[in-house]
Short mmCIF file of C-alpha atoms in Angstrom, two decimals:
data_model
loop_
_atom_site.label_atom_id
_atom_site.label_comp_id
_atom_site.label_asym_id
_atom_site.label_seq_id
_atom_site.Cartn_x
_atom_site.Cartn_y
_atom_site.Cartn_z
CA MET A 1 148.40 7.74 256.41
CA PHE A 2 144.66 7.56 257.39
CA THR A 3 142.02 4.81 258.88
CA GLY A 4 138.93 5.94 257.77
CA ILE A 5 137.82 6.13 261.43
CA VAL A 6 135.95 9.73 261.44
CA GLU A 7 136.99 11.71 264.89
CA GLU A 8 134.82 14.97 264.30
CA LEU A 9 131.94 16.13 262.09
CA GLY A 10 133.09 19.84 261.33
CA GLU A 11 131.79 22.46 260.02
CA VAL A 12 133.13 25.15 257.01
CA ALA A 13 134.08 28.28 258.38
CA ALA A 14 134.61 30.26 255.41
CA VAL A 15 135.73 29.91 251.76
CA GLU A 16 137.93 32.21 250.09
CA HIS A 17 137.89 31.45 246.44
CA LEU A 18 141.47 32.34 244.95
CA GLY A 19 141.67 32.20 240.61
CA ASP A 20 142.31 28.37 240.23
CA SER A 21 142.42 27.27 243.94
CA SER A 22 140.60 28.13 247.17
CA ARG A 23 141.49 28.77 250.91
CA PHE A 24 139.23 26.74 253.11
CA THR A 25 138.99 27.59 256.90
CA LEU A 26 137.39 24.64 259.21
CA ARG A 27 136.06 24.79 262.36
CA GLY A 28 137.11 21.26 264.43
CA PRO A 29 137.91 21.70 267.94
CA LEU A 30 139.15 18.05 268.73
CA VAL A 31 141.43 17.64 265.26
CA THR A 32 142.96 20.93 265.94
CA GLN A 33 144.08 21.05 269.54
CA ASP A 34 147.57 19.73 268.38
CA ALA A 35 147.51 21.02 265.11
CA LYS A 36 150.19 23.04 263.91
CA HIS A 37 151.61 24.28 260.47
CA GLY A 38 152.26 22.00 258.10
CA ASP A 39 150.29 19.05 259.70
CA SER A 40 147.98 16.47 257.92
CA ILE A 41 143.98 16.88 258.48
CA ALA A 42 141.69 14.92 256.37
CA VAL A 43 138.52 16.29 255.57
CA ASN A 44 136.00 14.07 253.91
CA GLY A 45 138.44 11.81 253.13
CA VAL A 46 141.10 14.61 251.24
CA CYS A 47 144.18 14.83 253.05
CA LEU A 48 145.29 18.80 253.70
CA THR A 49 147.53 20.70 255.09
CA VAL A 50 147.51 22.81 258.06
CA VAL A 51 148.45 26.28 256.94
CA ASP A 52 147.04 28.27 260.33
CA THR A 53 145.27 27.38 263.48
CA GLY A 54 142.71 29.65 265.04
CA ASP A 55 140.46 29.01 268.21
CA GLY A 56 139.22 25.56 267.01
CA THR A 57 139.51 26.37 263.35
CA PHE A 58 142.32 25.59 260.88
CA THR A 59 142.99 27.18 257.17
CA ALA A 60 143.84 24.99 254.32
CA ASP A 61 144.91 25.47 250.97
CA VAL A 62 143.17 23.68 247.87
CA MET A 63 144.69 23.56 244.93
CA ALA A 64 142.85 22.90 241.28
CA GLU A 65 143.93 19.60 241.10
CA THR A 66 141.98 18.42 244.44
CA LEU A 67 138.82 20.45 243.52
CA ASN A 68 138.75 18.70 240.60
CA ARG A 69 138.87 15.27 241.59
CA SER A 70 137.21 15.66 244.67
CA SER A 71 133.77 17.34 245.72
CA LEU A 72 135.07 20.04 247.82
CA GLY A 73 134.60 22.56 245.49
CA ALA A 74 130.67 22.26 246.22
CA LEU A 75 131.71 22.95 250.19
CA ALA A 76 130.13 26.31 251.40
CA ALA A 77 130.64 28.08 254.46
CA GLY A 78 128.10 25.90 256.74
CA SER A 79 128.64 22.66 255.25
CA ARG A 80 129.26 20.11 257.40
CA VAL A 81 132.45 17.69 256.75
CA ASN A 82 134.13 14.93 258.36
CA LEU A 83 137.74 15.43 259.77
CA GLU A 84 139.93 13.09 260.77
CA ARG A 85 143.91 13.31 261.84
CA PRO A 86 146.68 11.02 260.76
CA LEU A 87 147.61 7.87 261.82
CA ALA A 88 149.86 7.80 265.08
CA LEU A 89 152.44 5.72 264.33
CA GLY A 90 152.15 2.44 266.50
CA GLY A 91 148.25 3.30 267.55
CA ARG A 92 145.37 0.85 266.34
CA LEU A 93 144.22 0.50 262.70
CA GLY A 94 140.50 0.66 263.20
CA GLY A 95 139.78 1.00 259.99
CA HIS A 96 141.79 0.46 257.05
CA LEU A 97 144.88 2.30 255.08
CA VAL A 98 143.87 5.51 253.84
CA GLN A 99 146.05 8.05 252.05
CA GLY A 100 143.62 10.74 251.52
CA HIS A 101 143.97 10.61 247.86
CA VAL A 102 141.06 10.72 246.49
CA ASP A 103 140.18 8.58 242.99
CA GLY A 104 137.05 9.92 242.17
CA THR A 105 133.69 11.05 243.15
CA GLY A 106 130.37 8.50 243.04
CA THR A 107 126.75 10.07 243.69
CA ILE A 108 124.25 8.57 246.45
CA VAL A 109 121.80 6.72 244.41
CA SER A 110 119.43 5.87 247.24
CA ARG A 111 118.89 5.31 251.30
CA THR A 112 117.35 2.20 252.66
CA PRO A 113 116.54 2.06 256.29
CA GLY A 114 116.71 -0.85 258.00
CA GLN A 115 115.61 -1.71 261.38
CA HIS A 116 118.95 -0.28 263.47
CA TRP A 117 120.61 0.41 259.97
CA GLU A 118 120.58 1.80 256.52
CA ILE A 119 121.64 0.60 253.15
CA VAL A 120 123.13 3.65 250.93
CA LYS A 121 123.30 2.78 247.24
CA ILE A 122 126.35 4.68 245.79
CA ALA A 123 127.24 5.09 241.77
CA LEU A 124 130.31 4.26 240.88
CA PRO A 125 132.51 5.81 238.14
CA ALA A 126 133.27 3.00 235.48
CA HIS A 127 137.12 3.13 235.90
CA LEU A 128 136.96 2.35 239.52
CA ALA A 129 134.62 -0.63 239.66
CA ARG A 130 137.81 -2.94 239.08
CA TYR A 131 138.80 -2.13 242.63
CA VAL A 132 135.48 -2.38 244.67
CA VAL A 133 134.39 -6.05 245.74
CA GLU A 134 132.12 -7.56 248.06
CA LYS A 135 133.18 -7.37 251.71
CA GLY A 136 136.34 -5.14 250.57
CA SER A 137 137.07 -2.00 252.21
CA ILE A 138 136.39 1.54 250.54
CA THR A 139 136.43 4.94 251.67
CA VAL A 140 133.03 7.26 251.43
CA ASP A 141 133.61 10.72 252.42
CA GLY A 142 136.91 9.93 254.59
CA VAL A 143 134.87 6.95 256.26
CA SER A 144 135.87 3.49 255.95
CA LEU A 145 133.40 1.58 255.18
CA THR A 146 132.94 -2.81 253.95
CA VAL A 147 131.25 -2.99 250.35
CA VAL A 148 127.85 -5.24 250.68
CA ASP A 149 127.20 -5.45 247.08
CA ALA A 150 129.42 -4.72 244.03
CA ALA A 151 128.19 -4.04 240.28
CA ASP A 152 129.60 -2.32 237.44
CA ASP A 153 128.31 0.82 237.98
CA HIS A 154 127.51 0.95 241.63
CA PHE A 155 128.02 -0.03 245.25
CA THR A 156 125.93 -0.86 248.56
CA ILE A 157 126.92 0.12 252.00
CA SER A 158 125.63 -0.77 255.81
CA LEU A 159 125.45 2.21 257.82
CA ILE A 160 125.37 1.44 261.60
CA PRO A 161 123.31 4.45 264.08
CA THR A 162 127.02 5.76 264.96
CA THR A 163 128.04 6.35 261.43
CA LEU A 164 124.87 8.04 260.86
CA ALA A 165 125.49 10.42 263.66
CA LEU A 166 129.15 11.01 263.61
CA THR A 167 129.54 11.59 259.84
CA THR A 168 128.22 13.86 256.94
CA LEU A 169 126.52 10.22 255.62
CA GLY A 170 124.19 10.69 258.18
CA ILE A 171 122.48 13.63 256.67
CA LYS A 172 123.73 13.07 252.88
CA GLN A 173 120.72 12.80 250.17
CA PRO A 174 120.56 11.05 246.92
CA GLY A 175 121.98 13.02 243.94
CA ASP A 176 124.69 14.20 246.29
CA PRO A 177 128.36 13.27 245.68
CA VAL A 178 130.85 11.71 247.94
CA ASN A 179 134.51 11.09 247.59
CA LEU A 180 135.78 7.95 246.73
CA GLU A 181 139.08 6.07 247.80
CA VAL A 182 139.69 2.54 246.34
CA ASP A 183 141.56 0.23 248.17
CA VAL A 184 145.46 1.19 247.48
CA LEU A 185 146.62 -2.28 248.02
CA ALA A 186 144.13 -2.87 244.94
CA LYS A 187 146.16 -0.94 242.71
CA TYR A 188 149.46 -1.54 243.70
CA VAL A 189 148.57 -5.50 243.16
CA GLU A 190 147.36 -4.37 239.41
CA ARG A 191 150.19 -2.47 238.64
CA LEU A 192 152.56 -5.48 239.87
CA LEU A 193 150.77 -8.36 238.53
CA GLY A 194 149.16 -7.15 235.35
CA GLN A 195 150.99 -3.36 234.37
CA GLY A 196 147.03 -2.79 234.11
CA ARG A 197 146.54 -4.91 231.67
CA SER A 198 143.50 -7.37 231.17
CA THR A 199 142.30 -9.93 233.40
CA GLY A 200 143.32 -12.85 231.10
CA THR A 201 146.96 -11.84 230.68
CA ALA A 202 147.26 -11.13 234.31
CA ALA A 203 146.68 -14.03 235.45
CA ALA A 204 149.37 -15.46 232.71
CA ALA A 205 151.86 -13.08 233.64
CA VAL A 206 151.27 -15.04 237.47
CA GLU A 207 151.35 -18.27 236.12
CA GLU A 208 154.55 -17.41 234.09
CA SER A 209 156.33 -16.18 237.39
CA LEU A 210 155.75 -19.49 239.65
CA ARG A 211 157.11 -21.30 236.90
#
């Protein structure tokens, strides 16, 4: 489990393509300080398992499922990545509960600079739109963010100087893909109340349960 508070702006050291999978070597001196085989590290919001560690680096195998569902397949040596270690039990929850299980990818549509921040508009896959709400939480490339506006095909986020300076969101450009993870609590609520049914049917189910 992660919080979406990026610890380190790392770098892809090497990528080895192995048919329907890839092995990544990633450089991150901070997140590898206490990393060992079998640990988890989130890379651009994707939870990966550490296979081996070196001098400030770690390797991870990325299967076809992950490559198909995320933007990791577009990474190459030299690409910058957001890195985060798992939440320590008893630690502060600075962002929101993040699993590191990417739900899909979006595309940066535009960037609008402000005096002390920047508004970024991101195209949203249709099947994820119902989970994104104004002032709700969403994870973009592993960064926990608050939704400013939500529509059927896009949403906007406001980035503060710290986020722009310390994560890849400061260098992403219109047209670039980003990994998206919606709030897992919203998906559980949908499942429990409506089993994926329409809003009207779900509301009727709630009303029936209260009788």
